[in-house]
Backbone as CSV, one residue per row, in Angstrom:
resi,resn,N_x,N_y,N_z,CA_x,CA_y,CA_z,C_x,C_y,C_z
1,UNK,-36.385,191.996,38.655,-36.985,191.558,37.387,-37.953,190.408,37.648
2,UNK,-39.458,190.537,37.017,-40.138,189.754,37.022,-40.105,188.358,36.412
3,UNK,-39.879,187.184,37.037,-39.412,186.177,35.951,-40.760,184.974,35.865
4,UNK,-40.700,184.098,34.844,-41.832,183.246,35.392,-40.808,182.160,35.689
5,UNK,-41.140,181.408,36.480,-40.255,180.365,37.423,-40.601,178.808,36.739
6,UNK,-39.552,178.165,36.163,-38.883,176.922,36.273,-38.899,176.033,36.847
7,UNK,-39.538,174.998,37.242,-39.353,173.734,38.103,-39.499,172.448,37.477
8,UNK,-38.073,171.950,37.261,-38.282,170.422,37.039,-38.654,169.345,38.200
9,UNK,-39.181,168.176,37.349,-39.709,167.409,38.002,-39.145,166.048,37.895
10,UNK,-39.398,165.531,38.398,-38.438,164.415,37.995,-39.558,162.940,37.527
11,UNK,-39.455,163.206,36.089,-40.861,162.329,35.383,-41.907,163.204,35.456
12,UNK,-42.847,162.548,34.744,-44.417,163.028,34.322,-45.114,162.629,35.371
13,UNK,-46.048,163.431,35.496,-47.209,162.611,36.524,-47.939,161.676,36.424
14,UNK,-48.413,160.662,37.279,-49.175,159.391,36.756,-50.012,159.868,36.296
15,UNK,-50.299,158.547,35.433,-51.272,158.590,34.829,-52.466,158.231,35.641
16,UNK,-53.794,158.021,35.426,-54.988,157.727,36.650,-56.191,157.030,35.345
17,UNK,-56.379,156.246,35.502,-57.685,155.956,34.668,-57.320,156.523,32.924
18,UNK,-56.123,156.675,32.733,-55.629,156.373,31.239,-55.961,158.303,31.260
19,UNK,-55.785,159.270,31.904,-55.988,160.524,32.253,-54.821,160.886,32.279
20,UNK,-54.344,162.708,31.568,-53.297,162.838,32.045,-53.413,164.331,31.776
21,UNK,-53.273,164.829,32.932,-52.774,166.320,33.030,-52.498,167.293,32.205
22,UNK,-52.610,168.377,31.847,-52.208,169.181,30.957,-51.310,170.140,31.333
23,UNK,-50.208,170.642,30.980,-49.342,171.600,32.160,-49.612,172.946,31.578
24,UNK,-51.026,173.089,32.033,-51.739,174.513,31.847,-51.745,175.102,33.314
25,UNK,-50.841,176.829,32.849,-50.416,178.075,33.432,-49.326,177.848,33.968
26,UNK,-48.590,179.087,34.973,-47.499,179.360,34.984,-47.437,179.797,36.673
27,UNK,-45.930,179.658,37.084,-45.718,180.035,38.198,-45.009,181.633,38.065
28,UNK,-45.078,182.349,38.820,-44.626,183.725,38.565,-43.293,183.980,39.621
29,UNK,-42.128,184.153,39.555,-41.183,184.692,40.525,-41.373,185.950,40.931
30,UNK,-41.583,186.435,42.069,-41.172,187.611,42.571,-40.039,188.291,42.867
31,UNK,-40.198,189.179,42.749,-39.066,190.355,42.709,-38.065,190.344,43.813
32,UNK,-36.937,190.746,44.118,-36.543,191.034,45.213,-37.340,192.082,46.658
33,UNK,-37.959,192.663,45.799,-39.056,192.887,47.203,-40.035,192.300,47.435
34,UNK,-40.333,191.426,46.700,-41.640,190.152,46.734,-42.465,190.902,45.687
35,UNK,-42.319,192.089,44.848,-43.622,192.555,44.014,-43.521,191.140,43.117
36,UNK,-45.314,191.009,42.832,-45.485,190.316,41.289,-46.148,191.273,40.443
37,UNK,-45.652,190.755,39.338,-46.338,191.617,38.189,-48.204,191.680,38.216
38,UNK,-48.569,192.435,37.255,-50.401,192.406,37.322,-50.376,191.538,36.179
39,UNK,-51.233,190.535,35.841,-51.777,189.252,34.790,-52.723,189.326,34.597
40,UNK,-53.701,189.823,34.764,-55.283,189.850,34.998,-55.434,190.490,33.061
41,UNK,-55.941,189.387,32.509,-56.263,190.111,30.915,-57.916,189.942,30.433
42,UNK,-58.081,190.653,29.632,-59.790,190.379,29.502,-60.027,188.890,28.662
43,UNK,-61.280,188.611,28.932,-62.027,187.443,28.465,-61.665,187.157,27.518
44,UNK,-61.435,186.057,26.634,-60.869,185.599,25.527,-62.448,185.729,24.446
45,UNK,-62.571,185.710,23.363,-63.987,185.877,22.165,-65.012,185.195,23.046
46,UNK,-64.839,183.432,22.999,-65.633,182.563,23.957,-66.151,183.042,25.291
47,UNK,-65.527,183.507,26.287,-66.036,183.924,27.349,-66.484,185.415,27.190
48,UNK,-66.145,186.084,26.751,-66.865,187.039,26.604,-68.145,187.154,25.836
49,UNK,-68.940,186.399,25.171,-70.005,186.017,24.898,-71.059,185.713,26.032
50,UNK,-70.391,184.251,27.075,-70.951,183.969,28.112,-71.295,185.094,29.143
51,UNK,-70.276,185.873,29.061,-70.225,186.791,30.302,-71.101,187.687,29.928
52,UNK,-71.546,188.320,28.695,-72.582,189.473,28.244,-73.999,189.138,29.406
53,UNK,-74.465,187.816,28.765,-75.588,188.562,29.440,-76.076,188.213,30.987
54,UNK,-74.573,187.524,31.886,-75.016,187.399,32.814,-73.866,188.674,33.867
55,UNK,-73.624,189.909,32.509,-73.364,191.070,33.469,-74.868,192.131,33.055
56,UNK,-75.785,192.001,32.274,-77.049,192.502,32.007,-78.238,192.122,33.184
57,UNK,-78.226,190.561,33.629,-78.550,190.392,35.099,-78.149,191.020,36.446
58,UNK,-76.562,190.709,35.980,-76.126,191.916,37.066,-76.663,193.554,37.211
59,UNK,-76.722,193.632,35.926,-77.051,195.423,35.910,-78.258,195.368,36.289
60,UNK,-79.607,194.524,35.799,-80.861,194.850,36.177,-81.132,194.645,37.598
61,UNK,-80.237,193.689,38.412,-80.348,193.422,39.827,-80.153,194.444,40.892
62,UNK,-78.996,195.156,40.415,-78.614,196.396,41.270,-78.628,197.393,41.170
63,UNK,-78.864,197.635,39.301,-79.258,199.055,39.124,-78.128,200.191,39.536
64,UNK,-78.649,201.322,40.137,-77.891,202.329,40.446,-76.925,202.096,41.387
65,UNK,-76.697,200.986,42.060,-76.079,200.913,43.236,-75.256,199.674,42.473
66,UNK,-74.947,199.428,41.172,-73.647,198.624,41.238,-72.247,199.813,40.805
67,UNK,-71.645,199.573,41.359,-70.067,200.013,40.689,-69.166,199.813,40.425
68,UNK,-69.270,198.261,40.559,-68.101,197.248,39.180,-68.212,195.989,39.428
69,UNK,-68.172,195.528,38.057,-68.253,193.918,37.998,-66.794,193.410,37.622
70,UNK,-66.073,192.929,38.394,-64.628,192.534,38.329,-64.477,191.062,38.017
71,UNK,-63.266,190.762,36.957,-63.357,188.926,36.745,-61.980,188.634,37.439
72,UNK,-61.983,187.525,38.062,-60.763,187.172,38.782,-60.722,185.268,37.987
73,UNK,-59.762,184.528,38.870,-59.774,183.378,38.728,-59.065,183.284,37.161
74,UNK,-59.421,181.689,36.397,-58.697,181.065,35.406,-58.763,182.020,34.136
75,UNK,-60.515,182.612,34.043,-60.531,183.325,33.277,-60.230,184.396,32.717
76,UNK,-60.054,185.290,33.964,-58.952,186.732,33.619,-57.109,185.966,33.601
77,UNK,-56.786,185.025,34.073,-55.567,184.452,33.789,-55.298,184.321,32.505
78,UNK,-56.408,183.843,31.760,-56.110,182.880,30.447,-55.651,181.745,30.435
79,UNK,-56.336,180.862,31.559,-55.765,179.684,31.457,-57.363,178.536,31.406
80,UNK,-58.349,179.640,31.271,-59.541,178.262,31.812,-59.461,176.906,30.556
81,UNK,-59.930,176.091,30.993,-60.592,175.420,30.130,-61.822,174.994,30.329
82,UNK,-62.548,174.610,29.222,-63.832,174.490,28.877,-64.334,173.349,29.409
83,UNK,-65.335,173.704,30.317,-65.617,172.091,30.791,-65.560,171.897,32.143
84,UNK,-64.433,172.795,32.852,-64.102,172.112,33.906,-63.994,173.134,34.489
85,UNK,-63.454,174.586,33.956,-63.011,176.174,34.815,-64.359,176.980,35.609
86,UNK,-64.374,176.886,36.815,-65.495,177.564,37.171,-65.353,178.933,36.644
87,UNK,-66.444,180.186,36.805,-66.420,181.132,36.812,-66.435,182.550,37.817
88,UNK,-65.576,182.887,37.931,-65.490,183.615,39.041,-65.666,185.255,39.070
89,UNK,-66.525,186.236,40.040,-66.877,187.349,39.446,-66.605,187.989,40.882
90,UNK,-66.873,189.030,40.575,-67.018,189.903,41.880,-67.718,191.595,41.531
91,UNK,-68.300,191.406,42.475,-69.710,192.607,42.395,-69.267,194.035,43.362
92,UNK,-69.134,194.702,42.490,-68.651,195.858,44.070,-69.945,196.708,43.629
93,UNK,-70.774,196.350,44.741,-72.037,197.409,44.807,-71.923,198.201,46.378
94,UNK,-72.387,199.742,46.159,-72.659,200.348,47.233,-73.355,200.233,48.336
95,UNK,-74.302,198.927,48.224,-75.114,198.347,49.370,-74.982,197.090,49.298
96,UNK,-74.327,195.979,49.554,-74.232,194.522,49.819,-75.632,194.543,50.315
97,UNK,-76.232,193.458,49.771,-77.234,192.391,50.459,-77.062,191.567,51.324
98,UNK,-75.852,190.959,51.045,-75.191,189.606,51.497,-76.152,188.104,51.534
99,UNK,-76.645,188.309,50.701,-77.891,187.074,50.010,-76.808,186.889,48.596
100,UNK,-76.879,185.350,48.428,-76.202,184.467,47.221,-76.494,185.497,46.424
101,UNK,-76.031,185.944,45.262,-76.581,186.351,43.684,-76.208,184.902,43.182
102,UNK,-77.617,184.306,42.611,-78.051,183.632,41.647,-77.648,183.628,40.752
103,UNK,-76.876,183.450,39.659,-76.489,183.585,38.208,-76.866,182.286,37.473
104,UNK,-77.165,182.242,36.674,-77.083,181.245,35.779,-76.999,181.778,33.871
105,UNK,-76.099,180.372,33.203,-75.732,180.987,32.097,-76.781,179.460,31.224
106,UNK,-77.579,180.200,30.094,-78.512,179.883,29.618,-77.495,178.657,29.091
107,UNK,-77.633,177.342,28.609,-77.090,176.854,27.858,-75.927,175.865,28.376
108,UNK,-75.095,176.220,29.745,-74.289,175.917,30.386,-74.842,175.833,31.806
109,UNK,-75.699,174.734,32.047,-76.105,174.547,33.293,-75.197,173.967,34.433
110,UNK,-74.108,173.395,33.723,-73.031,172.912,34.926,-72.108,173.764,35.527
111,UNK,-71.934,174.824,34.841,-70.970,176.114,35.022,-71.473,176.988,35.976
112,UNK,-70.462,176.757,37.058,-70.520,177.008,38.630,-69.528,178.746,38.096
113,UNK,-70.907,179.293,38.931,-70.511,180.644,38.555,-70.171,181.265,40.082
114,UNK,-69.363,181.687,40.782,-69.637,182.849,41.945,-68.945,184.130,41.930
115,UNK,-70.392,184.735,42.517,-70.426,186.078,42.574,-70.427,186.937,43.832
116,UNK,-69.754,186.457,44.852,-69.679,187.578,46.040,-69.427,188.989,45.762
117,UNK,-70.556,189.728,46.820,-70.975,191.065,46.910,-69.931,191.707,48.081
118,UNK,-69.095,193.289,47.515,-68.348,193.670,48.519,-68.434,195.164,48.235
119,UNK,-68.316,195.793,49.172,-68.374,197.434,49.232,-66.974,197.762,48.628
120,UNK,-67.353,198.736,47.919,-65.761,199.086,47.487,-64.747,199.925,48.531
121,UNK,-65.307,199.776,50.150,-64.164,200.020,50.836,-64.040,198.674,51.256
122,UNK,-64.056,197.749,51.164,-63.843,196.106,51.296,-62.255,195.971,50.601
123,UNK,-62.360,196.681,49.158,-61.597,196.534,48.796,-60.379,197.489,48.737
124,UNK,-60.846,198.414,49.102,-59.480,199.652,48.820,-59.468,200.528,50.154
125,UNK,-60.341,200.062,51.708,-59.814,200.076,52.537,-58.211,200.260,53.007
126,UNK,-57.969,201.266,54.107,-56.157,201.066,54.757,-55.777,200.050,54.671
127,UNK,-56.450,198.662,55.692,-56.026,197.501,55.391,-56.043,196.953,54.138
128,UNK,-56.182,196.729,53.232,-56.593,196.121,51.819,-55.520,195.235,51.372
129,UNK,-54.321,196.052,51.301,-53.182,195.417,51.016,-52.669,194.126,52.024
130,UNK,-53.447,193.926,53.447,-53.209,193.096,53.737,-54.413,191.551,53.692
131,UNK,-54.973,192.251,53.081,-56.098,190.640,52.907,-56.142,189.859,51.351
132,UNK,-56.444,188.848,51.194,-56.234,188.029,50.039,-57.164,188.271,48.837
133,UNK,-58.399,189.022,49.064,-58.903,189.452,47.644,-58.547,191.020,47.220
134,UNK,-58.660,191.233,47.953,-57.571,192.627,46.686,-56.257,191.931,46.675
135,UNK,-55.462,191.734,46.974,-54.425,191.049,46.429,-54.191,190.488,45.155
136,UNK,-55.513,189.278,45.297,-55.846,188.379,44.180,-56.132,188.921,42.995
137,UNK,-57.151,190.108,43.437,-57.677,190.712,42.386,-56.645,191.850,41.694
138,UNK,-55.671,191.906,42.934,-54.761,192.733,41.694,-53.485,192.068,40.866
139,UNK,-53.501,190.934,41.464,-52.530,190.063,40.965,-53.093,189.738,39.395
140,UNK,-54.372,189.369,38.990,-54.761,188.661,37.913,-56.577,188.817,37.760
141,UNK,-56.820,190.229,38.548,-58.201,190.269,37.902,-58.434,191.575,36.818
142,UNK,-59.857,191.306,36.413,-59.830,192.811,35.356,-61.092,193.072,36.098
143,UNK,-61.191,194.059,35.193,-62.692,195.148,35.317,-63.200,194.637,33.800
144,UNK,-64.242,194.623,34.597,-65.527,194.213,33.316,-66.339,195.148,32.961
145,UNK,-66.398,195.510,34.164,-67.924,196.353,34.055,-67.609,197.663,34.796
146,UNK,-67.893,198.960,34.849,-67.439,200.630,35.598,-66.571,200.974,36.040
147,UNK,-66.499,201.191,37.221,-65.049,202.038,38.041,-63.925,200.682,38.081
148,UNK,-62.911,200.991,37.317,-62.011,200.180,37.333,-61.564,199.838,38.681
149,UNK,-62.098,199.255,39.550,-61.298,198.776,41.085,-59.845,198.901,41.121
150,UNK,-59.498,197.469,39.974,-58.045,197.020,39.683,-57.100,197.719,39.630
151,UNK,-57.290,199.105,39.197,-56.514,200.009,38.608,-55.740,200.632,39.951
152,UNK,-57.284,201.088,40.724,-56.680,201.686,42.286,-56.220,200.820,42.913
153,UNK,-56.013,199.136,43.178,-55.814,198.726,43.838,-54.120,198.954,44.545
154,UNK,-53.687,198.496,45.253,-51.999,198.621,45.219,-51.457,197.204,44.762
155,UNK,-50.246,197.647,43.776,-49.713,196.590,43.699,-49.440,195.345,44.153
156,UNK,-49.915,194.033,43.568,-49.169,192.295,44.290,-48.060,192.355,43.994
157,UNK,-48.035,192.327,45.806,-46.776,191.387,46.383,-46.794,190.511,47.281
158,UNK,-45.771,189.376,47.424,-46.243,188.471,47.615,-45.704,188.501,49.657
159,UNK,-46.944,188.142,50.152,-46.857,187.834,51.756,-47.482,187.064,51.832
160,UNK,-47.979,186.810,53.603,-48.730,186.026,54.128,-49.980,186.206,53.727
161,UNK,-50.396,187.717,53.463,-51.776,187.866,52.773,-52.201,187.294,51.104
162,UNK,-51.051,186.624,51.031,-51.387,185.123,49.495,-51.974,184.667,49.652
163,UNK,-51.711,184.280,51.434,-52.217,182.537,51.828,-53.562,182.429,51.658
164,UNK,-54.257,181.560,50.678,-55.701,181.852,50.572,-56.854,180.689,52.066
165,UNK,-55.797,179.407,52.074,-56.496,177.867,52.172,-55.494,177.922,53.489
166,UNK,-54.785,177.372,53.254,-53.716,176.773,54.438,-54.397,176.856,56.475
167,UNK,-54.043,178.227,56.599,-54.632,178.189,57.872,-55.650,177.513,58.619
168,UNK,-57.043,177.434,57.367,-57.556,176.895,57.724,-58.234,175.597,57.392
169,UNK,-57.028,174.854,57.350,-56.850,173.375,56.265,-57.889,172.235,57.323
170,UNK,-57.501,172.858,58.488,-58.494,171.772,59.528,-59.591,172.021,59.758
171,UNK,-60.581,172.786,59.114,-61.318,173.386,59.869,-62.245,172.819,58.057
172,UNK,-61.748,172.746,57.053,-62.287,172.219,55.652,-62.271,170.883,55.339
173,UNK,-61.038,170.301,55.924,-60.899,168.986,56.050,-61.693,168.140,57.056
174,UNK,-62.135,169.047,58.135,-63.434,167.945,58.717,-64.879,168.241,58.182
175,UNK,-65.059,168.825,57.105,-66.261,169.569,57.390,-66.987,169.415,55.911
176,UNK,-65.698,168.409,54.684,-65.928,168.510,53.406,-67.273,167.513,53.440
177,UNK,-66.772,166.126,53.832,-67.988,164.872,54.002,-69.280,164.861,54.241
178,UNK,-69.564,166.227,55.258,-71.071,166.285,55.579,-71.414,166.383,55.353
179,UNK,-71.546,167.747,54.150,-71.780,168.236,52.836,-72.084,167.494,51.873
180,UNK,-71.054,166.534,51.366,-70.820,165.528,50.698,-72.007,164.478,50.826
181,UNK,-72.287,163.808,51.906,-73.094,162.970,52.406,-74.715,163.397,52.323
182,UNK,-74.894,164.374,52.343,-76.032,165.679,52.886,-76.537,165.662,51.255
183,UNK,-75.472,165.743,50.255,-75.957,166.228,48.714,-76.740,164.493,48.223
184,UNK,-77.220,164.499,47.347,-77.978,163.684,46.392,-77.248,163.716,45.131
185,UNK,-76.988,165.219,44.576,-76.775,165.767,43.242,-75.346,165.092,42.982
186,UNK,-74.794,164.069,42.217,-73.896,163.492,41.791,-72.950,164.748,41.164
187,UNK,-73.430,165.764,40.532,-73.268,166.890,39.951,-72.616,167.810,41.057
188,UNK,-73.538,167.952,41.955,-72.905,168.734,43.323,-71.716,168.085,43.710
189,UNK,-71.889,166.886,43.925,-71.273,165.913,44.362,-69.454,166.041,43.875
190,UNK,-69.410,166.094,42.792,-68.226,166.309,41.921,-67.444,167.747,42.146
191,UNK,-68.836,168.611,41.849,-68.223,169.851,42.522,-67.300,170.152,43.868
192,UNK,-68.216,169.433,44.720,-67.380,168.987,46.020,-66.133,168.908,46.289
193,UNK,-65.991,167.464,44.948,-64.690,166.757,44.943,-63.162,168.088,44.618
194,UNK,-64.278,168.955,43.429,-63.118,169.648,42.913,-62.392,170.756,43.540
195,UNK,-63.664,170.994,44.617,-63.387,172.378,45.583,-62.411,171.638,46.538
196,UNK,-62.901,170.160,47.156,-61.588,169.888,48.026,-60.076,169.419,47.592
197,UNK,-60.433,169.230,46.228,-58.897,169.182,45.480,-57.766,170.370,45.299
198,UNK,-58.328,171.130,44.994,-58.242,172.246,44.494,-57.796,172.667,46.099
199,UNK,-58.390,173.344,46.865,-57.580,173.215,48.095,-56.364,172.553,49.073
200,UNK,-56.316,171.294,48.684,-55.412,170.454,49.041,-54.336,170.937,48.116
201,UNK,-54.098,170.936,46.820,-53.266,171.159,46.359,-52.443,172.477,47.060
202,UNK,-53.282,173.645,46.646,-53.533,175.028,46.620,-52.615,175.603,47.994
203,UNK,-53.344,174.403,48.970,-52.553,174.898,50.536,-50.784,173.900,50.680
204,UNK,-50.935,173.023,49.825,-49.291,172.527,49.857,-48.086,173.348,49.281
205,UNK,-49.079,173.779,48.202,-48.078,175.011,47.752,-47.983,176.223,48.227
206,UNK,-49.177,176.285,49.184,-49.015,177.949,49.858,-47.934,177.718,51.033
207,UNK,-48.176,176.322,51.053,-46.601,175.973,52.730,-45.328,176.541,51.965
208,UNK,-44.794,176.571,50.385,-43.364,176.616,50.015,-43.408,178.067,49.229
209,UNK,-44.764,178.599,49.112,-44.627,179.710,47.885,-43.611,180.994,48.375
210,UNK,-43.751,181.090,49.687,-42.827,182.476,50.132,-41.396,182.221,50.448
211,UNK,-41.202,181.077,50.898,-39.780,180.738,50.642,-39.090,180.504,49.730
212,UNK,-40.215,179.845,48.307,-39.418,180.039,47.017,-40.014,181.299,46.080
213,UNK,-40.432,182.511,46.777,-40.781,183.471,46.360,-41.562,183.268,45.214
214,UNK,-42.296,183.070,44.590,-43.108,182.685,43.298,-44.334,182.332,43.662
215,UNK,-45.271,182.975,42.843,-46.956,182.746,43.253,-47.567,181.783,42.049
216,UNK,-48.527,181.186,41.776,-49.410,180.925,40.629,-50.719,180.909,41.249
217,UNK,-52.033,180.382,41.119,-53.316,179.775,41.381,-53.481,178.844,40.136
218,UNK,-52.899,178.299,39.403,-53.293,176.832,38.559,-52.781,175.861,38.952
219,UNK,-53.600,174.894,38.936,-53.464,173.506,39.802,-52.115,172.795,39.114
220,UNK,-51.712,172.484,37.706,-50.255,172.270,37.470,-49.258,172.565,37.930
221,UNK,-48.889,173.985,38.060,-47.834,174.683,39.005,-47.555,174.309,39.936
222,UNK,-48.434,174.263,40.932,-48.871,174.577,42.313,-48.842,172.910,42.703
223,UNK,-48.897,172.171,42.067,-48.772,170.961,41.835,-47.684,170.471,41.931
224,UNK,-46.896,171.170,40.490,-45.227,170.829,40.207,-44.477,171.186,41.623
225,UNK,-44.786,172.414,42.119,-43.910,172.698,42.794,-43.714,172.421,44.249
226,UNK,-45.127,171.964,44.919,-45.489,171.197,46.021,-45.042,169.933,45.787
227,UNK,-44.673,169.719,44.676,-44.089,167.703,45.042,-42.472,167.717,45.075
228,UNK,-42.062,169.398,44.268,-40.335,169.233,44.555,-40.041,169.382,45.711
229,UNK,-41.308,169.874,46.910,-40.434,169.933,48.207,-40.877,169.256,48.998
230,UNK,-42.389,168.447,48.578,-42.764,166.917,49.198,-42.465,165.499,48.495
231,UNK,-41.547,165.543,47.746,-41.349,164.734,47.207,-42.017,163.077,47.706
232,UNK,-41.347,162.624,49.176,-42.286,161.803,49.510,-44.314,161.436,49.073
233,UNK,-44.669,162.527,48.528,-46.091,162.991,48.899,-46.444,162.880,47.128
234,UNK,-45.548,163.041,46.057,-45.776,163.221,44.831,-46.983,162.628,44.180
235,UNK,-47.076,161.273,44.292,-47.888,160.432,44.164,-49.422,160.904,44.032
236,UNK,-49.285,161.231,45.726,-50.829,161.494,46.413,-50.800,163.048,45.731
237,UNK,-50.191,163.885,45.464,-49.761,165.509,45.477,-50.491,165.380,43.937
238,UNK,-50.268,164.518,43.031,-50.669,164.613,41.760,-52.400,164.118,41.557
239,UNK,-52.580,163.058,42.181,-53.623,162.681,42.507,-54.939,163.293,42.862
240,UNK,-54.015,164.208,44.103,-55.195,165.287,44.139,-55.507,166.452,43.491
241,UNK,-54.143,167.255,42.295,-54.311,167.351,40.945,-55.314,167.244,39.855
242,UNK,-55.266,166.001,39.880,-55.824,165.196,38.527,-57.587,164.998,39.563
243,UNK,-57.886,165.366,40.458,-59.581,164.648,41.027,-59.632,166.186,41.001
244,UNK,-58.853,167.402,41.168,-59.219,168.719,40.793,-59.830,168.979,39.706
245,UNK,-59.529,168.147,38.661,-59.900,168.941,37.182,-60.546,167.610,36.806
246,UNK,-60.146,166.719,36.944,-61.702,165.372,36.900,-61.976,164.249,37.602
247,UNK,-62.888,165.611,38.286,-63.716,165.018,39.908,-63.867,163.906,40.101
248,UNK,-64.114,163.022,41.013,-65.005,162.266,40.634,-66.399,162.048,41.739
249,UNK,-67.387,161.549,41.551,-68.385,161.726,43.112,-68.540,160.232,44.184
250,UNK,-67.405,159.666,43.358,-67.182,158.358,44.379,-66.456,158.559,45.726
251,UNK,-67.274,158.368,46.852,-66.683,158.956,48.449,-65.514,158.346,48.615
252,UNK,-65.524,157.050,48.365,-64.412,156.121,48.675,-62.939,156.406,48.083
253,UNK,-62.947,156.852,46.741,-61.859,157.761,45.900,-61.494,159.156,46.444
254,UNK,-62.694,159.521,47.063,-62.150,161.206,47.466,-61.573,161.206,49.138
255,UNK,-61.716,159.788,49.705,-61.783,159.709,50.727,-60.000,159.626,51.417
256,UNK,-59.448,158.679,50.156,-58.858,157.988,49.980,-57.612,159.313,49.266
257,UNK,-57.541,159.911,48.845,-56.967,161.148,48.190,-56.572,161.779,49.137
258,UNK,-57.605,161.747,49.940,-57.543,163.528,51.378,-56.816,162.500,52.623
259,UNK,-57.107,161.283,52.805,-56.512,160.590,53.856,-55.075,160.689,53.582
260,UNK,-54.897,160.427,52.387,-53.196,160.330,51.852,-52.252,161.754,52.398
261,UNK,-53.228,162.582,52.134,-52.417,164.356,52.293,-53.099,165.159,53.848
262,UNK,-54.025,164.731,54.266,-54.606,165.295,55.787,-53.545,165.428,56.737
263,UNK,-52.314,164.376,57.028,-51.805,164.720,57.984,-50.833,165.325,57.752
264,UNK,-50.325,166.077,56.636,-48.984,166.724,56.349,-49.639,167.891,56.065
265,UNK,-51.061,168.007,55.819,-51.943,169.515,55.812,-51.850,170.331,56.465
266,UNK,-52.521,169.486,57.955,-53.036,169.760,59.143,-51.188,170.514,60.012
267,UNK,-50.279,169.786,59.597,-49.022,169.895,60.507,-48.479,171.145,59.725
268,UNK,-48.437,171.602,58.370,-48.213,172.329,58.004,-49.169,173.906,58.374
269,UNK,-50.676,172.973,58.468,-51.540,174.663,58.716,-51.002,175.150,60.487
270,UNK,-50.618,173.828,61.145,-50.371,174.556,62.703,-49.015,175.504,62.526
271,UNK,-48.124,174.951,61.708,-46.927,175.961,61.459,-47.067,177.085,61.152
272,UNK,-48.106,177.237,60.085,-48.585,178.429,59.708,-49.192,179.339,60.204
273,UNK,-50.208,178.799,61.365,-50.878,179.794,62.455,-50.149,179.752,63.638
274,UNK,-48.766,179.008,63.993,-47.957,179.825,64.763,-47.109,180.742,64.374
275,UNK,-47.198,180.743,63.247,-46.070,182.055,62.701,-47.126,183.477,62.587
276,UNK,-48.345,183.219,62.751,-49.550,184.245,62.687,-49.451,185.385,63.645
């Protein structure tokens, strides 16, 4: 039986600059064979507005050679919020370019949209079931647009092919700053912050998710449940939480976040690629 999973905490999370968390989405238990259920629901009124006409770009871009526009991430969850939820898409066209697709949504210039291009044997390939975007995408994405992907995909369950971040926690953690340093855009800048938050979290909880059988991708959860088994780490564990969902582009604050959690990252990703 599919359950959604429970974790107390012991207290609320700090507070940060008079800021405080929202305990938006859910952790999911897996089954005794590790299946998780499918979550993936369509766009809520609001996003489906946004999304019209930057799947009409899509269509005029690829024409005959697209064959589905798939939504993954907060928004097929039902958990985004406004303001802060990037947008996440996926293009299954019969000829990849492998050049960025450009999107932009008229009106919402801060709204970080991505759209990676994949052949639909990318996704429903022999191997498939063992890599992390069909997984993902069958765990909690929809079909937007033609051949329902989702539908063929095979069922989520939960393995090593979850792990999205972890493995390669050292290889992001030296490499966030340069970037960082390199940008001007205070705007970029933030973005930065949220992509390396959002990871930090993301990979503390991918160290405990298969031993306590239960998956999510929202930073609360994944949050809650990485500090019941780092407890030492709670502090910093929430911290990098709360700079997930409001960034900030001060180096010295983001610096100061990732120093706190780098070395219990790094020791956890070598565990993880010796069990590889």
């Amino acid at each position: 039986m599919i359950r959604t999973a429970n974790f107390d905490r012991k207290g609320p999370p700090p507070i940060t600059s008079q800021r405080l968390l929202k305990p938006i989405g859910r952790a999911y238990s897996a089954g005794d064979d590790y299946s998780l259920p499918r979550i993936g629901a369509p766009p809520d009124v609001i996003w489906s507005t946004r999304l019209a006409p930057l799947l009409s770009q899509i269509q005029q871009r690829f024409k005959a050679d697209l064959v589905s526009v798939l939504l993954r991430g907060s928004v097929a969850r039902g958990t985004a919020v406004d303001g802060v939820s990037d947008l996440d898409l996926v293009v299954v066209v019969c000829n990849p370019n492998q050049r960025d697709l450009k999107l932009a949504l008229p009106g919402s210039p801060k709204l970080k949209i991505e759209a990676p291009q994949v052949n639909p044997d990318g996704l429903l390939g022999p191997d498939a079931h063992k890599r992390w975007l069909p997984f993902n995408l069958s765990f909690s994405g929809w079909t937007l647009y033609g051949r329902d992907i989702i539908a063929e995909l095979p069922p989520p369950s939960l393995g090593r092919h979850a792990i999205a971040h972890l493995p390669r926690a050292d290889r992001w953690l030296s490499s966030w700053e340069k970037e960082f340093l390199e940008c001007s855009n205070e705007a970029h800048q933030k973005m930065i912050c949220a992509w390396l938050m959002k990871r930090i979290v993301r990979s503390l909880f991918e160290a405990v998710m298969i031993k306590r059988r239960v998956y999510t991708r929202d930073i609360y959860p994944c949050a809650e449940i990485a500090c019941s088994d780092y407890q030492e780490y709670a502090e910093h564990i929430w911290r990098a939480a709360e700079l997930a969902v409001f960034p900030t582009a001060q180096l010295s604050e983001i610096k100061t976040a990732t120093h706190d959690l780098a070395p219990l990252l790094r020791s956890l990703a070598a565990e993880q690629n010796r069990l590889a």
